[in-house]
Coordinates of C-alpha atoms and ligand atoms in Angstrom, one line a residue:
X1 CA 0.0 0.0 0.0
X2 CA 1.4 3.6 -0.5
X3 CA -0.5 7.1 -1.0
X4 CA 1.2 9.6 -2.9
X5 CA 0.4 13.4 -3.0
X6 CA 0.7 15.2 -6.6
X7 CA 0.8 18.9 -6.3
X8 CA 2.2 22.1 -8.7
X9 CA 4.9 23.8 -7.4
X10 CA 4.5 27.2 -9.0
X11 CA 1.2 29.1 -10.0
X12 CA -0.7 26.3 -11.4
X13 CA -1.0 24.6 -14.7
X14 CA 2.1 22.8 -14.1
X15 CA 1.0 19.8 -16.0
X16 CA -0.8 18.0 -13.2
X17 CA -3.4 16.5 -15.1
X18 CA -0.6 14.8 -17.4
X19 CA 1.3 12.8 -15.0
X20 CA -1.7 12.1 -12.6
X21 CA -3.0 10.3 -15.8
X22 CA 0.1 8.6 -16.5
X23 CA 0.3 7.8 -12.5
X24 CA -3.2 6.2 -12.4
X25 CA -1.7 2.9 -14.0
X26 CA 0.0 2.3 -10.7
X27 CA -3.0 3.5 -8.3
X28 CA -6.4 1.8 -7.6
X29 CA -7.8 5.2 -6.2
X30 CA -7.7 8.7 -7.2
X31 CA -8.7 11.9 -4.9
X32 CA -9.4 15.4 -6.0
X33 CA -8.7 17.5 -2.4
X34 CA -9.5 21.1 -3.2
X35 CA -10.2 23.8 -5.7
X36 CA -13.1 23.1 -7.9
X37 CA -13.8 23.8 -11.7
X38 CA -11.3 26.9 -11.7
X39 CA -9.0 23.9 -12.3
X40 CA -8.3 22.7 -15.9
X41 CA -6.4 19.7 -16.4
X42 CA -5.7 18.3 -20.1
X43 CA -4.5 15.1 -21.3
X44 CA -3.8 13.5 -24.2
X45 CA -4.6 10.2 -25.0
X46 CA -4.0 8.3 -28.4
X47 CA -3.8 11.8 -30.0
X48 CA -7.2 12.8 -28.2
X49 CA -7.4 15.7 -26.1
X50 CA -9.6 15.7 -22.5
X51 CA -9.8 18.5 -20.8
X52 CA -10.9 17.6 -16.8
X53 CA -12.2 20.7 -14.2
X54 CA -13.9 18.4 -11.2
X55 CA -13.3 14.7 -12.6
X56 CA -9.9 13.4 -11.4
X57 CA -7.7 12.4 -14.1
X58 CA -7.4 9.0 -13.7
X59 CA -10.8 8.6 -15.2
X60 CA -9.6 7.3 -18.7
X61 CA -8.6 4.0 -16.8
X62 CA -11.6 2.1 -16.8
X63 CA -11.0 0.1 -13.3
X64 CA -10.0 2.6 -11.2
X65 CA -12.1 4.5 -8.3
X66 CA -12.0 8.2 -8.7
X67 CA -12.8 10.5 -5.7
X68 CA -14.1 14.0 -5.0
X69 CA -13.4 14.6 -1.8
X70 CA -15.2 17.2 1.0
X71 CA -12.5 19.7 0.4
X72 CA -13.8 20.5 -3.5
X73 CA -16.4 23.3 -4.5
X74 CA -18.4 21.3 -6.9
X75 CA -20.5 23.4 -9.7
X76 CA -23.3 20.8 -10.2
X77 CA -24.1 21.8 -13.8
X78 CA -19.9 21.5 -14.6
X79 CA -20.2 17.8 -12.7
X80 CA -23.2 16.8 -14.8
X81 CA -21.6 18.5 -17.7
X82 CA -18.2 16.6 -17.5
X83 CA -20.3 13.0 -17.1
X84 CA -22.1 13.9 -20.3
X85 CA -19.4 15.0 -22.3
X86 CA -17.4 11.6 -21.2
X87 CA -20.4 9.3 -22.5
X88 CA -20.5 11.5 -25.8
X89 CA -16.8 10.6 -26.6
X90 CA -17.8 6.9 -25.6
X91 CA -16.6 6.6 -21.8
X92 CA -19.7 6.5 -19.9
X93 CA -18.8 6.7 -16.0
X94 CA -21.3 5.2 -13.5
X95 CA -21.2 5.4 -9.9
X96 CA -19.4 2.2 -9.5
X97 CA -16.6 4.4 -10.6
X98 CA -17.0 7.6 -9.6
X99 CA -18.3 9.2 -5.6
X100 CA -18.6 12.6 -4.5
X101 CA -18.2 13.6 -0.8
X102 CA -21.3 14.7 1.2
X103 CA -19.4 16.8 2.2
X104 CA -18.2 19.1 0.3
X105 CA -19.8 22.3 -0.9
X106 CA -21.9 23.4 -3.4
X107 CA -21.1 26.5 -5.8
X108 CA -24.7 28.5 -6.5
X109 CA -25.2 31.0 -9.1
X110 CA -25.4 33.7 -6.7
X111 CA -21.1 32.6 -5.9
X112 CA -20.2 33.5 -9.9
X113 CA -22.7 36.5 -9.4
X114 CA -20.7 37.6 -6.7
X115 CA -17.3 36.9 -8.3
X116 CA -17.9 38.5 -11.1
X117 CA -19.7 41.5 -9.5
X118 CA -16.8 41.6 -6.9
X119 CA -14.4 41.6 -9.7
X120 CA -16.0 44.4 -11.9
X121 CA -15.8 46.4 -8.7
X122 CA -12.4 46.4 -8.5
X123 CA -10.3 49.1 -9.6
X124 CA -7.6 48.3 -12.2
X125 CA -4.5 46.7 -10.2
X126 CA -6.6 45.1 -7.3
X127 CA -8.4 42.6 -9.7
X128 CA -7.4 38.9 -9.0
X129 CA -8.4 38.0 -12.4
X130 CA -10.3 35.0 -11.2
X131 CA -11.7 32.5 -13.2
X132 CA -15.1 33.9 -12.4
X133 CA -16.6 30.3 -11.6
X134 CA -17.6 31.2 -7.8
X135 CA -14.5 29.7 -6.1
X136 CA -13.9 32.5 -3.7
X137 CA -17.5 33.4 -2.6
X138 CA -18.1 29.9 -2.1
X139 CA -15.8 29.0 0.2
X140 CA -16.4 32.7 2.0
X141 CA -19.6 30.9 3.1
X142 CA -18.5 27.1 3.9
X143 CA -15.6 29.7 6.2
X144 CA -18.9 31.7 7.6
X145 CA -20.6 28.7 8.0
X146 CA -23.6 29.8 5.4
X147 CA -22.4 27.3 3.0
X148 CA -24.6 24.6 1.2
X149 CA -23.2 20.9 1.5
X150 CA -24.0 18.4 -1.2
X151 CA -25.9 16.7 1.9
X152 CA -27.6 19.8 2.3
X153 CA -28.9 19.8 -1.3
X154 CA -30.3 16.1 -1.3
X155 CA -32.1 17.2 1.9
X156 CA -35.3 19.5 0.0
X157 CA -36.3 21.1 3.4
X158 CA -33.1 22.1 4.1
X159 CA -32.0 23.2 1.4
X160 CA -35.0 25.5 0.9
X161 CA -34.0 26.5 4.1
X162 CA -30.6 27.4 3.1
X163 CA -31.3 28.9 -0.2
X164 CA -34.2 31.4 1.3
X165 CA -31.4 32.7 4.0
X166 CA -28.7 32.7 1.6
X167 CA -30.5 34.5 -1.2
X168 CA -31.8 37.4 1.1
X169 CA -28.7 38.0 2.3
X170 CA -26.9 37.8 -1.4
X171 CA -29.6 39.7 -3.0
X172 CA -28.8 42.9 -0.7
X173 CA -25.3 42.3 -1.0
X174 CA -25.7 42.0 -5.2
X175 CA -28.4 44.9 -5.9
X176 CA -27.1 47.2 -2.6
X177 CA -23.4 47.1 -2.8
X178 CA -22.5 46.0 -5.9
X179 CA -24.5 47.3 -8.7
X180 CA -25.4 43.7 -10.2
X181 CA -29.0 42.1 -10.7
X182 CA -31.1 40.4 -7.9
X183 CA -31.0 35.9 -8.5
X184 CA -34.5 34.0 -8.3
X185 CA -35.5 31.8 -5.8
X186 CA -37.8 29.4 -7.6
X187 CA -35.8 29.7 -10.7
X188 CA -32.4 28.3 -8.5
X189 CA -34.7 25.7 -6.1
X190 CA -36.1 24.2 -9.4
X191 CA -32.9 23.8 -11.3
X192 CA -31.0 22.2 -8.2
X193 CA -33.5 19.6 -7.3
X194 CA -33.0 18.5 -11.0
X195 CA -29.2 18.7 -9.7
X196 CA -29.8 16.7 -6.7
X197 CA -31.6 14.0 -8.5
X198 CA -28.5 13.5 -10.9
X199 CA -26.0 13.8 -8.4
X200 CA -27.4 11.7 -5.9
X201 CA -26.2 7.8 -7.0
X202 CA -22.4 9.6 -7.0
X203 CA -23.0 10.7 -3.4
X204 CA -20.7 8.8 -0.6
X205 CA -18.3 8.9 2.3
X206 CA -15.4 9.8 0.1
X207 CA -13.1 9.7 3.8
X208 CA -14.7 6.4 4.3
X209 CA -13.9 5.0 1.1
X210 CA -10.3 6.5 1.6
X211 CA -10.0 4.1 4.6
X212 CA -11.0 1.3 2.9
X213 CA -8.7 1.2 0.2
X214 CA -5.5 1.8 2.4
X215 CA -6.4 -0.7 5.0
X216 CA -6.9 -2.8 1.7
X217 CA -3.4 -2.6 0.8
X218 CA -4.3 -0.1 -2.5
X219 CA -2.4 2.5 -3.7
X220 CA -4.1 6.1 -3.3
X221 CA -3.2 9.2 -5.5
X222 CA -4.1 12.7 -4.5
X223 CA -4.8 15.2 -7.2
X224 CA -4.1 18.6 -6.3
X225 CA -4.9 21.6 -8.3
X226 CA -4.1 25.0 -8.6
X227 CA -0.3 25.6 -7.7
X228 CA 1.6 26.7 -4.0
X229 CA 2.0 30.0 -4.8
X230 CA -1.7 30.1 -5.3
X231 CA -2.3 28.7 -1.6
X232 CA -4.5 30.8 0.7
X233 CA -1.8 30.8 2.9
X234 CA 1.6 30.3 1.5
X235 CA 1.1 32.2 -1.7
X236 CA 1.6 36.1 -3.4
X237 CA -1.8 36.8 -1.1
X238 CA -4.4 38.2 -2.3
X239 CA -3.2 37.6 -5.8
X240 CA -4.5 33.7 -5.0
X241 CA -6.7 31.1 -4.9
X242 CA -9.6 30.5 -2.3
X243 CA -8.0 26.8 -1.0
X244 CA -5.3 25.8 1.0
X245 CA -3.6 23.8 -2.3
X246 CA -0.5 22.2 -0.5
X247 CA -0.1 18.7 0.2
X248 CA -1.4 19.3 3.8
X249 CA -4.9 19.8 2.2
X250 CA -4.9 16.2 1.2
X251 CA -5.4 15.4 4.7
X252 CA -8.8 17.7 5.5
X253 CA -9.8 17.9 2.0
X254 CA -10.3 14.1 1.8
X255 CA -10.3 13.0 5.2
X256 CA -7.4 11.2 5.8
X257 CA -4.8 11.3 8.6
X258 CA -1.1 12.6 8.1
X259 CA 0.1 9.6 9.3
X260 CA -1.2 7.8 6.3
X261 CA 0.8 9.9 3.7
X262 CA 3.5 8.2 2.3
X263 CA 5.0 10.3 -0.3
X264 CA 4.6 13.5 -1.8
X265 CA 5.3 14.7 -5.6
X266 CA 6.0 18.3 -7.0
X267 CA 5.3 18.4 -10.6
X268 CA 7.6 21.8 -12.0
X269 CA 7.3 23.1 -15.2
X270 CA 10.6 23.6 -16.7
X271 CA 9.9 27.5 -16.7
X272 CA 7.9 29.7 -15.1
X273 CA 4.2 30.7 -16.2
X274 CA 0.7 32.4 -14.2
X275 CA -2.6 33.0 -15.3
X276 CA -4.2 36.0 -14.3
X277 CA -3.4 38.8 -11.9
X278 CA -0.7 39.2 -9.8
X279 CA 3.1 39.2 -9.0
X280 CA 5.6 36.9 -11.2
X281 CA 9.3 38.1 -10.4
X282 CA 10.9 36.4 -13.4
X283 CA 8.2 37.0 -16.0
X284 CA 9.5 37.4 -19.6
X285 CA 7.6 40.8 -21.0
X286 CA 9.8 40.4 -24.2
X287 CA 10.3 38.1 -27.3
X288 CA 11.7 35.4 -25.5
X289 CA 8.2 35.6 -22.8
X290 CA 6.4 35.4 -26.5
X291 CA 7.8 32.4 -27.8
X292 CA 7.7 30.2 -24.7
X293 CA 4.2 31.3 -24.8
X294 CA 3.5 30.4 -28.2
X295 CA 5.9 27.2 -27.9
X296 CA 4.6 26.0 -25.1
X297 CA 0.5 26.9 -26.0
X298 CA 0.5 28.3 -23.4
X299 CA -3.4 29.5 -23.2
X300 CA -5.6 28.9 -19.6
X301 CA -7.4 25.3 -20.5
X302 CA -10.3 26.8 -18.1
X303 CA -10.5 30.2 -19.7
X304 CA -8.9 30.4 -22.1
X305 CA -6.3 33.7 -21.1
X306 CA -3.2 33.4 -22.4
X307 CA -0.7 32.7 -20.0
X308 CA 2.0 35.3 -18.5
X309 CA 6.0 33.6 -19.6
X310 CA 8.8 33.7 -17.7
X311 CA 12.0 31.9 -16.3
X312 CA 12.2 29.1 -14.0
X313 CA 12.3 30.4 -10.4
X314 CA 14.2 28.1 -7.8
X315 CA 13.0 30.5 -4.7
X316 CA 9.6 29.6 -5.1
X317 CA 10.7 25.6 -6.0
X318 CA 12.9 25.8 -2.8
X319 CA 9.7 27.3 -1.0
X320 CA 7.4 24.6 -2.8
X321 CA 9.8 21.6 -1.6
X322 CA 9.8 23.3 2.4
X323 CA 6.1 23.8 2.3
X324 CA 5.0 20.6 0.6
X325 CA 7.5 18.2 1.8
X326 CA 8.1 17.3 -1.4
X327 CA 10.0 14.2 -1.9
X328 CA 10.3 14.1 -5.8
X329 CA 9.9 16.4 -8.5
X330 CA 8.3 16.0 -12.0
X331 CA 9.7 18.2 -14.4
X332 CA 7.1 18.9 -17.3
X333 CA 7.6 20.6 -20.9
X334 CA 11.4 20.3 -20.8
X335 CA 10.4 20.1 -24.9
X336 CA 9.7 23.8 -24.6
X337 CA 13.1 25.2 -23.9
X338 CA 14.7 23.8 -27.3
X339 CA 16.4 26.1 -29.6
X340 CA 16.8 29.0 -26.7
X341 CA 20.7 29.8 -26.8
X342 CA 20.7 30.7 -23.0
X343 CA 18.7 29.6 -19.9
X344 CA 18.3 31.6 -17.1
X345 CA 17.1 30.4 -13.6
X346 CA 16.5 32.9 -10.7
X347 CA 18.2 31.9 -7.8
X348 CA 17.7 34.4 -5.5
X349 CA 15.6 37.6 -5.4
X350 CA 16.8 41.5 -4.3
X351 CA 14.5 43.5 -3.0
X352 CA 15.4 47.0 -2.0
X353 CA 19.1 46.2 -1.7
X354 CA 18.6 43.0 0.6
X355 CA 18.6 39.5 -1.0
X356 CA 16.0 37.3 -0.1
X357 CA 16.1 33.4 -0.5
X358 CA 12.2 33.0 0.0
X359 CA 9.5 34.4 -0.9
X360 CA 8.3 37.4 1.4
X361 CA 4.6 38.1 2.7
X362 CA 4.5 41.4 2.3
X363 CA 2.6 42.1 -1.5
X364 CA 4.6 45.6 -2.0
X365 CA 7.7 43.9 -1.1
X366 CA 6.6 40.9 -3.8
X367 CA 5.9 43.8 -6.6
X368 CA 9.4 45.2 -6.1
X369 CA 11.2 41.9 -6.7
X370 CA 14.4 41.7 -9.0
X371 CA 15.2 38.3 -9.8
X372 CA 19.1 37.2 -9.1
X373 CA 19.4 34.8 -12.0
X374 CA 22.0 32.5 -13.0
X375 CA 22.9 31.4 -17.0
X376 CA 23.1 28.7 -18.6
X377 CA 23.7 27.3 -22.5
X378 CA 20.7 26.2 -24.2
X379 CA 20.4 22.9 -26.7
X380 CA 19.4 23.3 -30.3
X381 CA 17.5 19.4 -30.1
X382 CA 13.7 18.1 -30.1
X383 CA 13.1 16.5 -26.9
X384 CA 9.7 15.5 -28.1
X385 CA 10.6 11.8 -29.0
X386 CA 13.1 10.9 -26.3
X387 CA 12.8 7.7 -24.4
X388 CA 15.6 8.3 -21.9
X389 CA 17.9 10.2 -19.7
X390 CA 20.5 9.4 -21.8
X391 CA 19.4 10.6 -24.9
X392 CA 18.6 14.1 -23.3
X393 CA 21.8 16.6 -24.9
X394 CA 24.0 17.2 -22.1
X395 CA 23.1 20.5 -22.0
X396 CA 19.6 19.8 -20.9
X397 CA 20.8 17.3 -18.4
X398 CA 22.9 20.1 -16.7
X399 CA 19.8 22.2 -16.8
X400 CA 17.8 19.1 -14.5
X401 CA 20.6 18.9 -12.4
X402 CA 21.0 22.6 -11.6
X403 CA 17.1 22.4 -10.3
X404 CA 17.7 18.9 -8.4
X405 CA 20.9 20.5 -7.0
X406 CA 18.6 23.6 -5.8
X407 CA 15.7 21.3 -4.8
X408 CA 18.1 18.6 -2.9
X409 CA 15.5 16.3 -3.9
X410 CA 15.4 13.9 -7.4
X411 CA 13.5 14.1 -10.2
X412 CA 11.9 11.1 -10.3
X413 CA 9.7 12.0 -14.3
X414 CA 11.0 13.8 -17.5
X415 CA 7.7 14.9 -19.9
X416 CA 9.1 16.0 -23.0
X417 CA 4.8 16.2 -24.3
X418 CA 1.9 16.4 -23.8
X419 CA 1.3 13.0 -24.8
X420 CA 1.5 9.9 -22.6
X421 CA 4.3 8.5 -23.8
X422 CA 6.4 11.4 -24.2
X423 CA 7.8 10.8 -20.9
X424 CA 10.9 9.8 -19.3
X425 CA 10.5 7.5 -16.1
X426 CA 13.3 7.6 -13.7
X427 CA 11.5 6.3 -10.8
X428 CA 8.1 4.6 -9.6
X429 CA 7.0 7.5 -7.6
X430 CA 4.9 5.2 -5.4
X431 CA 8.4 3.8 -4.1
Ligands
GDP501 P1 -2.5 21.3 -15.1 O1 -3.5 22.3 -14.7 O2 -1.3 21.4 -14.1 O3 -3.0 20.0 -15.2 O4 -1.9 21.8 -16.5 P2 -2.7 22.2 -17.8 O5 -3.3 21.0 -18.4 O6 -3.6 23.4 -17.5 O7 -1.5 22.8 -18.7 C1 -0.5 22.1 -19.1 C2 -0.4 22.1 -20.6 O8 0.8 21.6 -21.1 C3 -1.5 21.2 -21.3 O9 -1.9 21.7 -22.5 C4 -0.7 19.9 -21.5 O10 -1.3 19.1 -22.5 C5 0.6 20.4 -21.8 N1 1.8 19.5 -21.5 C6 1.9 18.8 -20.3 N2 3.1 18.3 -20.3 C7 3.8 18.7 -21.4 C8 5.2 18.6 -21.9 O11 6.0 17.9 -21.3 N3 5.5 19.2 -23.0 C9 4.5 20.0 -23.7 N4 4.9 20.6 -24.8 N5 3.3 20.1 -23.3 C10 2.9 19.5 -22.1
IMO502 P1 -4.9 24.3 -12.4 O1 -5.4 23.2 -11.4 C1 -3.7 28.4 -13.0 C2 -5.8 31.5 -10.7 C3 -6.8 32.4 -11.5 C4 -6.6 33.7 -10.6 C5 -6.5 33.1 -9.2 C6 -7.8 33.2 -8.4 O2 -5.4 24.1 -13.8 O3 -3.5 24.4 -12.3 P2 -10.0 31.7 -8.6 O4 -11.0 31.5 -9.7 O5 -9.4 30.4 -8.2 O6 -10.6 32.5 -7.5 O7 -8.9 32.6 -9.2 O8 -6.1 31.8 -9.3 N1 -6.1 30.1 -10.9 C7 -5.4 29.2 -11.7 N2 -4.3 29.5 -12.4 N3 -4.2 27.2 -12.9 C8 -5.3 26.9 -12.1 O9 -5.7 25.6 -11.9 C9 -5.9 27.9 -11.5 N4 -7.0 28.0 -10.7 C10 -7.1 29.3 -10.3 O10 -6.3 32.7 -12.8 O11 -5.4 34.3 -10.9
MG503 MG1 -4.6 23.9 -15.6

């Protein structure tokens, strides 16, 4: 039995979705632990393209149990949406193979209403540039305790209850404060119950289930999403995400003990890149920024943004291996970086004269970072069909083992693709 933790290690998009695929053939069960449908995680299967927002990505393998656990925001219409869009490309997924936590909490239209009416109320420079899908004002009320559980909403009294309470209270807030149009009551009721109805066979003890499959010996994977500079806590605050998306969150967001995590895995993109607002000290606003953007495609696979370039930072992978406990690392779109004639990787960051080897809390502090970087000589190669470490150009290989010597922990995975099988396995990460 092992359980294995699979978190980014920068500002999300990482490539999470890839290897948690490719990971799945050595796991029986996979767990989604936090975030909800602001996620977008894309694999490539066979040439095919699947882009996931709620479903854990091991769903492609037909016998394994996938998990949403009590720490997610689940958007019913996105679940339901996901389900049918699975049977229209001929993988239908019944409950024997997919469960959703009681637990966890339901986003309403009036959380979107509110994100986007928070975010148009903004002036320039304090947006977040959310994904607009009700993350934030959703888990403002699970935090206030107004929240709506996925027990709550199978429960019709209760959640009438709820919904009445909630709706007066987000109504005023809406129409009073920020300029934006009152939400329905029996417009919302009706829809959900159809919600409830199709959610219900899915509905389980995902903790429970958890329990199960350690004590039976199985191996468990843990999806995360988002990135840990987009943690609540440990990230550029308040340019984040509304969830604690370290590998700590595994524990309360499924409902397992610490005790029964055996190892944890950073995946790293091989450069630097954010989507939406907020501080990026190596970001690349030049050619160079361009072409990693276009190389890489480097567009948002939940809204499509195009994605802020830059170089690889080592302070915030040194900060991801302390806060994570990473034990590995997964280096991702290595491809990318072919045909640049130097590298650069920040190593430390200046700020105001004093050099800084993590990153600091303070958001005017962040904003006035200048990257300390060091350079290295790029390769001219295509990594893209490469099978081993071995046939990496040695150039590339002393680019990996500049960021394992920084880490002081191995790369365990080389993806050189998007594909499945452009990948390079150094070790089992379940071992
Ligand atoms: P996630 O949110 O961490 O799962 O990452 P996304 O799916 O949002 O973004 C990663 C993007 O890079 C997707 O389009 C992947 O198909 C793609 N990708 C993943 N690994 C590689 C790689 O090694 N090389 C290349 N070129 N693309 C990759
Ligand atoms: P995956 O799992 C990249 C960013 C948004 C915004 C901030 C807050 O695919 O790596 P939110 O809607 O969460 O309140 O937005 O967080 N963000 C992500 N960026 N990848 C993600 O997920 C993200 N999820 C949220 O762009 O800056
Ligand atoms: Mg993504």
């Amino acid at each position: 039995m092992s359980t294995l933790v699979v978190v980014g290690t920068q500002w999300g998009d990482e490539g999470k979705g890839k290897i948690v695929d490719l990971l799945t053939e050595y796991a029986d069960v996979i767990v989604r632990f936090q975030g909800g449908n602001n996620a977008g995680h894309t694999l490539v299967v066979d040439g095919e393209k699947f882009i996931f927002h709620l479903i854990p990505s091991g769903i492609l393998n037909d016998d394994k149990l996938c998990l949403i656990g009590n720490g997610i925001v689940i958007d019913p219409s996105i679940f339901i949406q996901e389900l049918e869009g699975l049977a229209a490309r001929g993988r239908p997924v019944t409950s024997d193979r997919l469960r959703l936590s009681s637990n966890a909490h339901v986003i309403m239209p009036y959380h979107r209403a509110l994100d986007h009416a928070r975010e148009v109320a903004k002036t320039e420079g304090k947006r977040l540039g959310t994904t607009g899908r009700g993350i934030g004002p959703c888990y403002d009320d699970k935090i206030v305790r107004n929240g709506i559980k996925v027990a709550d909403l199978l429960d019709p009294e209760l959640f009438r209850e709820k919904l009445e309470d909630n709706l007066k209270e987000k109504n005023f807030y809406l129409t009073e404060l920020l300029n934006a149009d009152p939400l329905d009551f029996e417009t919302i009721y009706g829809e959900f119950q159809n919600y409830a109805e199709r959610l219900a066979p899915f509905v389980d003890n995902v903790s429970i289930l958890i329990d199960e499959a350690v004590r039976n010996g199985k191996n468990v994977l843990f999806e995360g999403a988002q990135g840990t500079q987009l943690d609540i806590d440990h990230g550029t605050y308040p340019f984040v995400t509304s969830s604690n998306t370290v590998a700590g969150a595994a524990c309360c967001g499924a409902g397992i003990g610490p005790s029964k995590i055996d190892r944890v895995l950073g995946i790293c993109k091989a450069y630097t890149t954010r989507v939406g607002a907020g501080p990026f000290p190596t970001e690349l606003e030049d050619a160079v920024g361009d072409l990693l953007q276009k190389k890489g495609d480097e567009f948002g696979s939940t809204t499509g943004r195009r994605r802020r370039c830059g170089w690889l930072d080592g302070v915030v992978l040194k900060d991801a291996v302390r806060i994570n406990g990473l034990d590995g690392l997964a280096i991702t779109k290595l491809d990318v970086l072919s045909g640049l004639p130097q590298l650069d990787i920040c190593t430390e960051y200046d700020i105001a004269g004093t050099r800084y080897s993590c990153m600091p809390a303070n958001i005017r502090q962040i904003n006035s970072i200048r990257p300390i970087n060091m350079t290295l000589s790029g390769w001219e190669e295509d990594l893209s069909l490469m099978k081993s470490l071995n046939d990496l150009p040695k150039k590339a290989r002393d680019y990996l083992k500049i960021i394992e010597d920084m880490a002081e922990i191995p790369i365990v995975l080389i993806s050189v693709g998007p594909g499945r099988e452009q990948t390079i396995f150094l070790k089992n990460p379940f071992e």
